[in-house]
C-alpha atoms as one frame of an Amber mdcrd trajectory, in Angstrom:
protein
 -22.465  45.509 -30.653 -19.494  43.188 -30.152 -17.395  46.052 -28.784 -20.043
  46.874 -26.205 -20.231  43.232 -25.122 -16.434  43.022 -24.730 -16.397  46.315
 -22.879 -19.027  45.172 -20.409 -17.332  41.794 -20.008 -13.988  43.383 -19.129
 -15.622  45.739 -16.648 -17.314  42.767 -14.982 -13.995  40.912 -14.728 -12.272
  43.876 -13.118 -15.203  44.335 -10.764 -14.863  40.756  -9.548 -11.110  41.204
  -9.240 -11.637  44.281  -7.076 -14.102  42.417  -4.890 -11.636  39.533  -4.494
  -8.763  41.854  -3.546 -11.008  43.665  -1.071 -11.769  40.288   0.520  -8.043
  39.497   1.028  -6.346  42.882   1.517  -3.581  41.688   3.872  -2.215  39.138
   1.400  -2.272  41.519  -1.575  -0.620  44.264   0.493   2.204  42.113   1.894
   3.065  40.003  -1.187   4.417  42.914  -3.319   6.506  44.181  -0.395   8.044
  40.751   0.168   8.791  40.243  -3.549  10.388  43.682  -3.813  12.610  43.080
  -0.789  13.770  39.687  -2.068  14.514  40.853  -5.606  15.684  44.345  -4.717
  18.245  43.026  -2.231  20.464  41.935  -5.130  20.682  45.531  -6.342  23.000
  46.319  -3.440  25.735  44.546  -5.434  25.012  46.049  -8.824  27.583  46.367
 -11.601  28.317  49.470 -13.648  28.752  49.358 -17.404  32.318  50.438 -18.175
  32.250  50.626 -21.968  30.731  53.780 -23.428  31.156  52.374 -26.927  29.111
  49.305 -25.999  26.287  51.563 -24.791  26.175  54.358 -27.355  27.762  53.077
 -30.567  25.474  51.233 -33.019  25.866  47.499 -32.370  25.784  46.470 -36.025
  27.696  48.836 -38.266  30.035  48.787 -41.212  32.588  50.842 -39.261  33.227
  47.980 -36.818  33.855  45.581 -39.710  36.203  48.118 -41.264  38.030  48.493
 -37.945  38.633  44.749 -37.757  39.968  44.751 -41.317  42.267  47.695 -40.603
  43.595  46.083 -37.417  44.321  42.856 -39.280  46.195  44.662 -42.060  48.002
  47.322 -40.023  48.302  46.475 -36.318  49.000  49.298 -33.897  52.622  48.233
 -33.461  53.150  48.851 -37.219  51.774  52.387 -36.987  54.769  53.865 -35.170
  54.870  57.450 -36.410  51.291  57.286 -37.725  49.541  57.974 -34.415  47.627
  61.046 -35.507  44.309  61.255 -33.595  44.192  57.534 -32.724  44.131  56.190
 -36.232  42.759  52.737 -35.524  41.746  52.275 -31.914  41.536  54.756 -29.028
  43.588  52.518 -26.722  45.168  54.111 -23.652  46.498  57.640 -23.885  46.867
  60.953 -22.120  46.352  64.339 -23.777  46.750  67.908 -22.674  45.968  71.192
 -24.414  48.149  74.072 -23.227  46.978  77.623 -23.851  47.239  81.049 -22.241
  44.648  83.273 -20.582  46.015  86.309 -22.473  46.085  84.585 -25.898  49.867
  84.649 -25.849  52.056  82.995 -28.459  52.778  79.485 -27.215  55.814  79.292
 -29.506  57.729  82.086 -27.813  60.735  81.206 -25.678  58.977  81.313 -22.303
  56.061  79.070 -23.286  58.278  76.719 -25.301  60.450  76.108 -22.246  57.335
  75.691 -20.117  55.815  73.058 -22.404  59.091  71.118 -22.617  59.288  71.259
 -18.828  55.751  69.822 -18.664  56.787  67.109 -21.108  59.707  66.161 -18.862
  57.429  66.028 -15.814  54.981  63.748 -17.644  57.666  61.317 -18.760  58.848
  61.020 -15.144  55.437  59.969 -13.781  55.750  56.771 -11.745  53.104  54.136
 -11.077  54.123  52.110  -8.010  53.559  48.376  -8.094  54.835  45.702  -5.689
  58.560  45.492  -6.329  58.654  47.919  -9.269  57.800  51.487 -10.265  56.516
  51.919 -13.808  57.281  55.082 -15.760  56.212  56.290 -19.178  59.262  54.574
 -20.690  57.973  51.168 -19.502  54.442  51.423 -20.919  54.858  53.671 -23.973
  54.614  52.527 -27.586  58.147  51.873 -28.824  59.862  52.973 -32.005  62.134
  50.848 -34.180  65.115  51.893 -32.070  63.265  50.864 -28.845  62.634  54.455
 -27.763  59.255  55.915 -26.832  57.221  57.496 -29.586  56.141  61.016 -28.679
  54.288  63.672 -30.615  56.326  65.249 -33.389  55.456  68.655 -31.962  57.847
  67.864 -29.103  60.667  67.435 -31.634  59.586  70.674 -33.321  59.743  72.560
 -30.010  63.142  71.050 -29.174  64.537  72.117 -32.556  63.008  75.566 -32.051
  64.701  75.821 -28.652  68.066  74.724 -30.106  67.732  77.221 -32.948  67.215
  80.040 -30.472  70.143  78.821 -28.360  72.479  78.872 -31.385  70.987  82.103
 -32.799  69.851  80.376 -35.989  67.260  82.471 -37.813  66.601  80.165 -40.751
  64.468  77.719 -38.744  60.780  78.059 -39.656  57.647  76.098 -38.750  55.107
  75.644 -41.519  51.436  74.740 -41.098  49.868  72.181 -41.332  52.934  70.219
 -42.501  56.460  71.072 -41.388  59.888  69.452 -41.870  62.284  68.250 -39.207
  66.056  68.368 -39.449  66.176  64.667 -40.367  64.140  65.414 -43.499  60.816
  64.013 -42.253  57.636  65.899 -43.101  55.295  65.831 -40.106  51.689  66.925
 -39.768  51.058  69.439 -36.972  47.455  70.445 -37.708  46.263  68.752 -34.495
  49.213  69.868 -32.357  49.160  73.613 -33.141  45.928  75.506 -32.537  44.812
  79.076 -33.098  47.559  79.462 -35.691  48.432  82.740 -37.419  50.591  82.302
 -40.549  52.853  84.429 -42.708  53.210  83.902 -46.419  53.937  80.364 -47.617
  52.246  78.832 -44.540  55.021  79.928 -42.171  53.709  80.012 -38.592  53.776
  83.401 -36.929  52.087  82.402 -33.662  49.988  79.661 -32.098  47.536  80.146
 -29.234  47.439  76.480 -28.174  49.580  73.363 -28.296  48.351  69.803 -27.811
  50.529  66.946 -26.559  49.530  63.266 -26.714  51.126  60.310 -24.943  50.166
  56.853 -26.194  50.395  53.825 -23.907  50.468  50.073 -24.388  47.625  47.898
 -23.116  48.559  44.474 -24.438  47.570  42.531 -21.308  45.573  42.971 -18.106
  48.577  44.038 -15.990  49.708  46.507 -18.631  46.195  47.897 -18.963  45.864
  48.351 -15.189  49.188  50.171 -14.987  48.223  52.347 -17.966  44.914  53.246
 -16.312  46.690  54.334 -13.129  49.234  56.255 -15.198  46.350  58.178 -16.802
  45.076  59.157 -13.359  48.563  60.287 -12.310  48.872  62.158 -15.593  45.790
  64.279 -14.783  47.103  64.940 -11.266  50.496  65.988 -12.651  48.923  68.398
 -15.139  46.774  69.957 -12.395  49.785  70.445 -10.113  51.711  71.978 -12.994
  48.751  74.286 -13.647  48.787  75.527 -10.040  52.473  76.401 -10.215  52.023
  78.211 -13.570  48.870  80.256 -13.204  49.305  82.256 -16.426  48.635  79.224
 -18.625  45.534  77.067 -18.819  45.790  73.298 -19.279  43.065  70.865 -20.290
  43.994  67.232 -19.524  42.107  64.333 -21.063  42.594  60.566 -21.070  40.961
  57.503 -22.577  39.095  57.013 -19.279  37.731  60.564 -19.044  34.583  59.962
 -21.087  33.646  56.854 -19.092  34.295  58.517 -15.733  32.423  61.688 -16.659
  29.496  59.634 -18.005  29.255  57.781 -14.685  29.703  61.014 -12.753  26.162
  62.035 -13.725  24.759  59.430 -11.342  26.868  60.687  -8.443  26.097  64.385
  -8.893  22.367  63.589  -9.267  21.924  61.829  -5.926  21.007  64.767  -3.707
  18.822  66.318  -6.401  16.889  63.074  -6.761  16.388  62.960  -2.983  15.058
  66.518  -3.125  12.776  65.516  -5.984  11.442  62.574  -3.989  10.692  64.779
  -0.978   8.862  67.326  -3.143   6.806  64.653  -4.894   5.836  63.059  -1.573
   4.766  66.442  -0.214   2.741  67.310  -3.310   1.119  63.874  -3.508   0.009
  64.124   0.126  -1.371  67.631  -0.428  -3.215  66.564  -3.592  -4.957  63.760
  -1.717  -5.855  65.894   1.287  -8.977  67.924   1.981 -10.552  69.724   4.920
 -12.787  66.790   5.745 -10.520  64.718   8.017 -12.473  61.506   7.341 -12.587
  61.641   3.547  -9.089  63.054   3.167  -6.635  60.438   1.835  -3.066  61.674
   2.525  -1.826  58.138   3.132  -2.961  57.097  -0.344  -0.779  59.830  -1.875
   2.219  58.449  -0.019   1.323  54.807  -0.714   0.984  55.586  -4.417   4.658
  56.606  -4.452   5.520  53.526  -2.383   3.830  51.405  -5.060   5.962  52.994
  -7.773   9.112  52.600  -5.673   8.425  48.906  -5.061   7.953  48.288  -8.787
  11.159  50.149  -9.639  13.105  48.234  -6.994  11.746  44.926  -8.262  12.734
  45.766 -11.848  16.233  46.797 -10.738  16.640  43.523  -8.888  15.560  41.475
 -11.907  17.896  43.387 -14.229  20.766  42.830 -11.799  20.046  39.104 -11.372
  19.955  38.593 -15.141  23.410  40.120 -15.595  22.398  43.646 -16.511  24.672
  46.550 -15.681  23.763  49.994 -14.443  24.447  53.153 -16.460  23.469  56.805
 -16.123  20.606  56.578 -18.627  18.657  54.642 -15.962  18.043  57.998 -14.240
  15.076  58.429 -16.563  13.314  55.205 -15.483  11.871  56.616 -12.190  10.322
  59.504 -14.105   8.765  57.111 -16.615   7.288  55.236 -13.669   6.205  58.439
 -11.951   4.118  59.682 -14.855   2.335  56.379 -15.461   2.006  55.138 -11.895
   0.757  58.345 -10.308  -1.983  58.849 -12.860  -3.217  55.297 -12.318  -3.379
  55.734  -8.557  -5.030  59.152  -8.758  -7.583  57.804 -11.245  -8.503  55.048
  -8.783  -8.882  57.641  -6.039 -11.062  59.748  -8.327 -13.259  56.715  -9.009
 -13.520  56.105  -5.284 -14.970  59.597  -4.818 -17.779  58.727  -7.259 -18.942
  55.669  -5.286 -21.770  55.854  -2.750 -20.713  56.041   0.873 -23.550  53.827
   2.023 -22.048  50.885   0.099 -19.783  48.294   1.684 -16.042  48.728   1.139
 -15.909  45.597  -1.041 -18.654  46.940  -3.307 -16.986  50.353  -3.532 -13.659
  48.708  -4.395 -15.331  46.575  -7.063 -16.877  49.715  -8.551 -13.471  51.454
  -8.564 -11.822  48.574 -10.430 -14.665  48.370 -12.933 -14.492  52.101 -13.590
 -10.727  52.747 -13.756  -8.854  49.505 -14.461  -9.932  49.055 -18.065  -8.364
  52.301 -19.267  -5.343  51.764 -17.005  -4.846  48.266 -18.441  -4.996  49.521
 -22.031  -2.492  52.322 -21.383  -0.200  49.858 -19.587  -0.417  47.554 -22.603
   0.585  50.502 -24.763   3.644  51.095 -22.572   4.608  47.431 -22.753   4.264
  47.279 -26.537   6.156  50.504 -27.321   8.969  49.922 -24.850   8.937  46.207
 -25.687   9.702  46.992 -29.318  12.470  49.308 -28.093  13.880  46.447 -25.977
  13.924  44.061 -28.942  16.979  43.192 -31.079  15.669  45.666 -33.677  17.149
  48.435 -31.512  20.755  48.937 -32.575  21.876  51.168 -29.686  22.461  49.193
 -26.494  21.716  52.073 -24.104  18.253  52.532 -25.640  17.592  48.794 -25.634
  18.390  48.177 -21.961  16.538  51.353 -20.941  13.408  50.097 -22.694  13.903
  46.635 -21.184  14.178  48.066 -17.678  11.151  50.298 -18.261   9.085  47.360
 -19.523   9.788  45.278 -16.425   9.145  48.212 -14.085   5.844  49.118 -15.783
   4.647  45.517 -15.691   5.285  45.225 -11.964   3.845  48.678 -11.396   0.600
  47.494 -12.985   0.545  44.376 -10.815   1.369  46.335  -7.675  -1.293  48.961
  -8.379  -3.834  46.146  -8.690  -2.657  44.459  -5.502  -0.757  46.736  -3.117
  -2.449  50.032  -3.893  -5.849  48.370  -4.185  -5.371  46.858  -0.724  -4.326
  50.263   0.605  -7.534  51.703  -0.829  -9.479  49.009   1.017  -7.799  49.819
   4.349  -8.448  53.547   3.997 -12.008  52.717   2.966 -12.629  50.942   6.237
 -11.131  53.916   8.086 -13.525  56.225   6.234 -16.583  54.047   6.821 -15.803
  53.953  10.558 -15.468  57.758  10.605 -11.879  57.586  11.796  -9.309  60.324
  11.256  -7.521  59.780   7.937  -4.066  60.338   9.475  -4.284  59.314  13.126
  -7.017  56.672  12.653  -8.834  58.031  15.705 -12.628  58.055  15.908 -13.956
  61.488  14.950 -16.469  62.821  17.488 -19.941  63.989  16.513 -20.524  67.702
  15.764 -22.279  68.277  19.064 -19.250  66.955  20.926 -16.863  69.046  18.815
 -18.686  72.242  19.778 -17.281  71.888  23.290 -13.682  71.610  22.011 -11.193
  74.415  21.205 -11.148  75.976  17.732  -7.860  74.333  16.697  -9.265  70.938
  17.733 -12.420  71.489  15.670 -10.290  72.572  12.673  -8.278  69.329  12.570
 -11.296  67.084  13.197 -13.805  68.636  10.823 -15.944  65.996   9.119 -19.344
  65.683   7.533 -21.563  62.888   8.757 -24.106  61.254   6.475 -26.945  61.876
   8.896 -26.297  65.609   8.655 -27.605  65.585   5.095 -31.254  66.491   4.714
 -33.546  63.858   3.293 -33.773  64.008  -0.485 -30.708  66.227  -0.804 -28.044
  64.839  -3.042 -24.860  65.428  -1.148 -21.454  65.324  -2.787 -19.179  65.213
   0.199 -16.023  65.439  -1.920 -16.799  68.847  -3.427 -14.842  70.458  -0.608
 -11.668  69.123  -2.248  -9.836  72.141  -3.632  -9.163  70.746  -7.117 -12.666
  69.283  -7.468 -14.185  72.616  -6.487 -11.882  74.539  -8.831 -12.719  72.425
 -11.881 -16.448  72.072 -11.282 -17.279  75.592 -10.221 -14.827  77.685 -12.216
 -12.573  76.136 -14.851 -15.074  73.976 -16.764 -17.385  76.938 -17.289 -14.536
  79.267 -18.207 -12.785  77.068 -20.806 -16.060  76.356 -22.653 -17.103  79.998
 -22.701 -17.856  81.336 -26.161 -15.491  84.277 -25.748 -12.561  82.132 -24.569
 -12.634  79.657 -27.452 -11.259  81.986 -30.177  -8.240  82.805 -28.027  -7.570
  79.103 -27.409  -7.758  78.347 -31.124  -5.443  81.270 -31.868  -3.035  80.051
 -29.225  -3.082  76.581 -30.776  -2.241  78.027 -34.197   0.707  79.850 -32.639
   1.738  76.581 -30.990   1.664  74.764 -34.343   3.643  77.553 -36.039   6.478
  77.518 -33.530   6.483  73.710 -33.462   6.820  73.638 -37.263   9.645  76.155
 -37.120  11.526  73.950 -34.667  10.660  70.735 -36.491  12.337  72.000 -39.659
  15.556  72.580 -37.690  15.864  69.149 -36.031  19.463  67.976 -35.816  20.987
  64.695 -34.717  23.213  64.832 -31.662  25.909  62.178 -31.801  28.363  64.295
 -29.800  29.359  62.218 -26.777  29.822  65.331 -24.636  26.014  65.580 -24.515
  25.792  62.650 -22.090  28.340  63.675 -19.444  28.333  65.940 -16.428  29.045
  69.600 -17.198  32.003  70.598 -14.993  34.217  67.740 -16.195  37.400  67.118
 -18.132  35.433  65.945 -21.176  33.464  69.181 -21.532  36.453  71.444 -20.892
  38.727  69.519 -23.242  36.109  69.240 -26.005  35.363  72.967 -25.809  39.064
  73.845 -26.053  39.608  71.405 -28.901  36.723  72.837 -30.941  37.966  76.359
 -30.270  41.614  75.888 -31.232  41.812  72.738 -33.390  38.774  72.941 -35.668
  40.584  73.927 -38.848  41.135  70.305 -39.869  39.045  67.191 -39.474  40.306
  64.147 -37.575  42.844  62.121 -39.527  41.088  59.585 -41.766  42.859  56.409
 -42.830  42.587  55.593 -46.551  43.221  51.848 -46.934  43.620  50.003 -50.239
  43.079  46.309 -49.445  43.861  44.737 -52.822  46.902  44.316 -54.995  46.674
  46.894 -57.753  48.962  47.940 -60.587  50.856  50.686 -58.799  53.139  51.092
 -61.812  50.128  51.932 -64.013  49.722  55.663 -64.606  45.912  55.512 -64.667
  45.803  53.700 -61.301  48.113  56.299 -59.750  45.921  59.098 -61.044  42.758
  57.346 -59.807  44.090  57.016 -56.266  45.231  60.617 -56.128  41.929  61.774
 -57.643  39.914  59.996 -54.930  41.833  61.908 -52.263  41.687  65.220 -54.076
  40.696  68.058 -51.791  42.312  66.489 -48.717  45.610  67.211 -47.033  47.593
  63.985 -47.603  49.945  63.321 -44.687  51.597  60.042 -45.655  54.736  58.770
 -47.340  52.462  56.754 -49.583  51.380  59.935 -51.341  55.041  60.874 -51.874
  55.631  57.389 -53.188  52.859  57.706 -55.779  54.203  61.055 -56.938  57.653
  59.498 -57.222  56.221  56.712 -59.384  54.463  59.235 -61.601  57.768  61.040
 -62.180  59.411  57.746 -63.132  56.589  57.069 -65.600  57.148  60.444 -67.206
  60.942  60.185 -67.381  61.773  56.531 -68.055  58.480  54.636 -68.221  57.645
  52.280 -65.364  56.800  48.605 -65.832  55.839  45.831 -63.470  59.421  44.473
 -63.589  60.904  47.870 -62.697  58.396  48.233 -59.874  59.199  44.768 -58.477
  62.940  45.405 -58.642  62.500  48.674 -56.780  60.606  46.968 -53.975  63.066
  44.087 -53.746  66.232  46.153 -53.845  67.271  49.496 -52.447  64.312  51.798
 -53.049  62.723  51.271 -49.659  66.073  51.769 -47.978  66.324  55.340 -49.201
  66.410  57.838 -46.299  63.459  59.821 -47.564  61.335  56.675 -47.541  62.547
  55.258 -44.215  59.021  55.162 -42.765  57.246  53.990 -45.899  57.321  50.351
 -44.747  54.684  51.231 -42.143  52.213  52.111 -44.919  52.437  49.040 -47.170
  52.213  45.269 -46.789  54.517  43.152 -48.966  54.047  39.632 -50.262  56.834
  37.533 -51.799  55.920  35.094 -54.576  57.564  31.820 -55.589  59.675  33.484
 -58.307  61.103  35.984 -55.803  58.780  38.715 -57.005  57.514  41.247 -54.469
  53.940  42.445 -54.554  52.046  45.048 -52.505  49.036  43.382 -50.868  47.675
  46.478 -49.139  48.614  50.100 -48.649  47.383  53.170 -46.841  47.591  56.924
 -46.704  46.182  59.442 -44.223  43.835  62.259 -45.134  42.762  65.428 -43.390
  39.920  67.588 -44.649  40.018  71.358 -44.368  36.931  72.361 -42.369  35.443
  75.530 -40.983  34.155  73.731 -37.904  34.692  70.199 -36.663  31.170  69.065
 -36.006  29.599  65.655 -36.171  27.264  66.433 -39.060  30.140  67.587 -41.269
  32.232  64.550 -40.406  29.248  62.255 -40.992  28.692  63.787 -44.459  32.384
  63.290 -45.195  32.144  59.643 -44.173  29.108  59.038 -46.373  30.767  60.756
 -49.337  33.867  58.578 -49.087  31.707  55.475 -48.594  29.781  56.142 -51.799
  33.049  56.772 -53.612  34.497  53.446 -52.409  31.534  51.589 -53.911  31.828
  53.157 -57.367  35.637  53.421 -57.646  37.878  51.093 -59.630  40.220  50.686
 -56.639  38.931  48.789 -53.615  39.481  50.913 -50.536  37.940  51.708 -47.181
  38.158  54.762 -44.929  38.283  54.658 -41.144  38.599  56.743 -38.036  37.615
  55.549 -34.523  34.890  58.206 -34.315  33.159  56.530 -37.276  32.147  53.701
 -34.911  29.830  56.104 -33.069  28.542  57.888 -36.179  28.046  54.979 -38.583
  24.316  54.338 -39.099  23.686  56.579 -36.093  20.735  58.324 -37.703  18.963
  55.097 -38.638  19.900  53.423 -35.359  18.673  56.413 -33.398  15.350  56.712
 -35.155  14.622  52.967 -35.235  13.266  52.673 -31.649  10.989  55.698 -32.114
   9.891  54.545 -35.566   9.129  51.013 -34.390   7.380  52.274 -31.265   5.137
  54.576 -33.307   4.201  51.722 -35.632   3.481  49.412 -32.711   1.418  52.134
 -30.993  -0.687  52.649 -34.122  -1.119  48.910 -34.471  -2.238  48.584 -30.867
  -4.626  51.516 -31.242  -6.117  49.820 -34.289  -6.369  46.492 -32.492  -7.860
  48.030 -29.352 -10.571  49.648 -31.474 -12.364  46.307 -31.196 -12.122  46.391
 -27.398 -13.255  49.931 -26.662 -16.892  50.873 -26.901 -16.370  53.309 -29.814
 -13.581  53.254 -32.390 -13.761  57.059 -32.666 -11.916  57.163 -29.329  -8.806
  55.740 -30.993  -9.040  58.236 -33.845  -9.015  61.143 -31.405  -6.182  59.586
 -29.388  -4.072  59.193 -32.526  -4.652  62.808 -33.567  -3.797  64.030 -30.072
  -0.588  61.966 -29.885   0.567  63.303 -33.270  -0.130  66.876 -32.180   1.732
  66.448 -28.890   4.755  64.667 -30.379   5.007  67.212 -33.189   5.010  70.039
 -30.671   7.511  68.369 -28.359   9.985  67.722 -31.197   9.659  71.290 -32.449
   9.966  73.002 -29.077  12.817  70.804 -27.861  14.757  71.819 -30.989  14.084
  75.479 -30.231  15.291  74.739 -26.681  18.616  73.520 -28.145  17.947  69.823
 -27.553  19.290  67.571 -30.273  17.834  64.250 -31.349  20.076  61.853 -29.426
  19.601  58.650 -27.471  18.070  60.361 -24.427  15.636  62.553 -26.345  14.450
  59.631 -28.477  13.685  57.594 -25.349  11.752  60.564 -23.980   9.749  60.803
 -27.207   8.811  57.123 -26.909   7.659  57.845 -23.382   5.788  60.917 -24.621
   3.533  58.728 -26.796   2.424  56.761 -23.761   2.206  59.749 -21.417  -0.169
  61.474 -23.826  -2.372  58.390 -24.109  -2.294  57.998 -20.316  -3.786  61.435
 -19.737  -5.975  61.958 -22.797  -7.553  58.525 -23.297  -9.961  58.607 -20.290
 -10.939  62.185 -21.124 -11.711  61.358 -24.754 -13.432  58.101 -23.849 -15.880
  59.830 -21.511 -16.664  62.474 -24.109 -17.129  60.122 -27.076 -19.358  57.696
 -25.169 -21.589  60.454 -23.819 -25.129  60.609 -25.237 -28.329  62.689 -24.985
 -26.626  65.986 -24.100 -24.654  68.625 -25.957 -20.929  68.503 -26.647 -20.306
  71.272 -24.144 -22.089  69.355 -21.404 -19.982  66.246 -22.010 -16.737  68.228
 -22.201 -17.518  69.603 -18.767 -18.467  66.174 -17.507 -15.237  64.635 -18.822
 -13.166  67.330 -17.133 -15.040  66.918 -13.858 -14.606  63.133 -13.893 -10.988
  62.850 -15.023  -9.566  66.366 -14.748  -8.730  66.072 -11.059  -6.584  62.952
 -11.595  -4.805  64.576 -14.549  -4.163  67.767 -12.576  -2.922  65.869  -9.503
  -0.477  63.712 -11.476   0.716  66.738 -13.461   1.462  68.786 -10.332   3.371
  65.915  -8.727   5.265  65.207 -11.939   6.322  68.821 -12.528   7.395  69.232
  -8.897   9.502  66.093  -9.257  11.123  67.378 -12.448  12.155  70.792 -11.122
  15.243  69.610  -9.129  16.407  67.747 -12.224  16.981  71.088 -13.954  19.663
  71.992 -11.412  21.782  68.848 -11.888  25.150  69.852 -13.441  24.942  67.326
 -16.269  24.132  67.511 -19.968  22.335  64.167 -19.776  19.928  65.285 -17.055
  19.507  68.655 -18.767  18.266  66.880 -21.902  16.114  64.619 -19.749  14.532
  67.545 -17.921  13.809  69.599 -21.021  12.220  66.718 -22.910  10.120  65.448
 -19.993   9.029  68.959 -19.051   7.902  69.670 -22.612   6.036  66.360 -22.784
   4.203  67.079 -19.522   3.439  70.710 -20.356   2.261  70.113 -23.940   0.090
  67.178 -22.846  -1.412  69.270 -20.048  -2.077  72.065 -22.553  -3.965  69.634
 -24.795  -5.964  68.072 -21.947  -7.099  71.318 -20.354  -7.256  73.750 -23.264
  -7.091  72.326 -26.786  -9.307  69.254 -26.451 -12.037  70.905 -24.313 -12.417
  73.645 -26.935 -12.046  71.604 -30.133 -14.398  68.870 -28.954 -17.225  71.393
 -28.546 -17.530  71.893 -32.319 -16.010  68.755 -33.885 -17.401  65.200 -34.134
 -18.843  63.119 -32.644 -22.173  64.854 -32.628 -24.552  64.154 -29.750 -28.167
  63.019 -29.973 -30.668  65.821 -29.863 -33.731  65.583 -27.742 -36.972  64.937
 -29.568 -38.915  68.100 -30.086 -42.480  68.715 -31.100 -42.879  69.935 -34.615
 -44.431  73.299 -33.993 -43.482  76.701 -35.308 -41.838  77.644 -32.010 -39.309
  74.826 -32.237 -38.527  74.926 -35.971 -34.997  76.214 -36.036 -32.017  75.585
 -38.254 -29.777  75.741 -35.198 -30.158  74.518 -31.651 -29.465  77.037 -28.943
 -28.533  75.415 -25.667 -28.277  77.286 -22.402 -26.943  75.846 -19.168 -27.735
  77.721 -16.021 -25.792  77.555 -12.836 -27.572  75.575 -10.155 -29.217  77.833
  -7.593 -29.189  80.947  -9.747 -30.453  82.267 -13.063 -27.016  83.319 -14.318
 -26.348  82.064 -17.844 -22.979  80.312 -17.760 -22.582  79.445 -21.388 -24.361
  79.694 -24.668 -23.336  77.355 -27.475 -24.844  77.348 -30.917 -24.686  73.921
 -32.544 -25.489  73.732 -36.229
């Protein structure tokens, strides 16, 4: 009883609101436009987010704490020769992978000379500044002897060239660790790719070679010069490629990911314009009909204007509050499109149900009472789900600011639909009541006058006047609308036909089977190449790197951050046991083996160990670089202690993928907790992967909980709580199918797809809630009758919004970007699966599942005593049986 009272009270409030807006249409039409212009003007000076890590890496993670600890113990300027794969921080750098189209050996004489020639060209790059030209020598990371540090593969190639020049045949390159002529063992697993080896790891050939040039960025001037050097580096590599067409080069810099991420917005511009034109055209067509008076093409256009004003207002507010634009915002207009269009089409559908002999104010009040309650509840659902996503509980910044922007846009869209679109409905209502043309606003002549006009004139000014209707005849002047006619005369009868239902149920079982198959294969996509444009340096470089350099994982730093008993045999064995199974590429590992030999031969004590550190051990040639891997501390009694130490590990892998690296990280993390030695492991890529799964699923998890909570709470506001039960079941079915099919469509669970799934919850409720509400509240007729009635009342609005939405999505599929590709596939699946439920699954299932409808009272005579009720509905004007449903 209380729910019915609340329901009626809310309808009365919205009715009065509609009457008030209809009384002041000019104010409510102009105010949203003025607000949008004032706030949206600031968007002309918007800022772009430069940091990809800030957007896509989890904000609160253990990896960032570990990075700070590593940087405090071993600054970059102490790393020197330890620059494998950016050990601590990406910094500024330039990389190039050199390979051949014919899979030639890059270590032969011709290609060796070519690569060394490229190296010389790179080191001569100049960055002009006022009064000085910077070269690589001015901004490189310096060695102890004040010379630039370059990849050890360059030294290997130089020694190989000298060996060929002097006809030395004893020079051999081993893989993945080789030795230089100065006795240093260097790791080349990330410099040589596609390697074929002889016995004893001797390299026979290599299909690719990678060169890396690290730059300093210690201050703003240095960073600016380094950024320009990176741009010149890419230009130099491209020019070198043109002059040597038999080799293929893939340049990449520290700025490539950021530039390619932002490139998505630029390459999407003309496709979005095409999408807008198609949506405008479809919206106008959906609101048009042959009757030139009752046709509402302007309302289709003004519905899109309403959405555009809300989006512009939200963009202005985000900009004024210090927000920055990024490419993920491309999904916001499509979130607005799905919600806003359905609300406007639902209002137009309610307008068609009002009586034409009523005043415009009364018709508007009836529209608000009929449509605004469901629209308000679905808007509240959007605000709650995206509001939770915009809260501090969301650990990924890109998802948080997307949800924040969506929340603001949806709020203003709701206000603008109430005001601007409602006022537009009032204006078109007056045009209709005055029998003016819906486009040209010209008075439509009477039928007798039209008979004297040409055929084309009569075609464009066809209208039905109320006085043409015979007395007592119930005229539905809107049945000439194509979609209304299609649903009422054909589709509703067909989908509820007894012979169609088994095929729909079978199709639903197939749908569930394929969705389950995809659901069991869901994978997390933390690969950053999934968010950039396709034809870019990032994609080309990443593809080449995975093809040629996937034998070994990125170099992982193994850092011991406490003073341990290095002279103790058990400690030495523990450290080496923890790194068992890895390729150890550090002098620290050689040092531990040296200590173990001393223990075996002479016995090592703390005093011996201290004397070795204090005296000549570290000055030995074979340990000349060991000082970069340990931190010393002198005590008051002149003793030397090791405060911290490190070694570098590389895992042998079959394929360098994110899942494998994430499992490796978690394994080492668990080991660090249980081990006797306190250590941490770190690689810059860990910042993006650490807690990625939990951070990624948190917005969706929280949004689902908030949606269920709101559905439970709104059960006291709707007239029947069974509506919320059906909505929940439908949302689960749709989301399950979308997740399964997007996996089968090779879409991984990343930031973009999770945001789309959050939107999918609301999109499903948007379209299914009015349909289910009409069915559940229906009384005194059979289920089949109320299914048809629900489709006739709300099906047109659902079909109109779906057509406009799909037409708007189609150009998105052609955008050359992985981000928009993910966006298109997820949104398309959400729209299609929801449409499938609204027009096929629900109309069939609701005909034989609760709630049951009240049966008419029948006389207790032998003719009417039946265990089952047989209901026949005949088509009006004929005796043809349309459907026959047996209800037990």
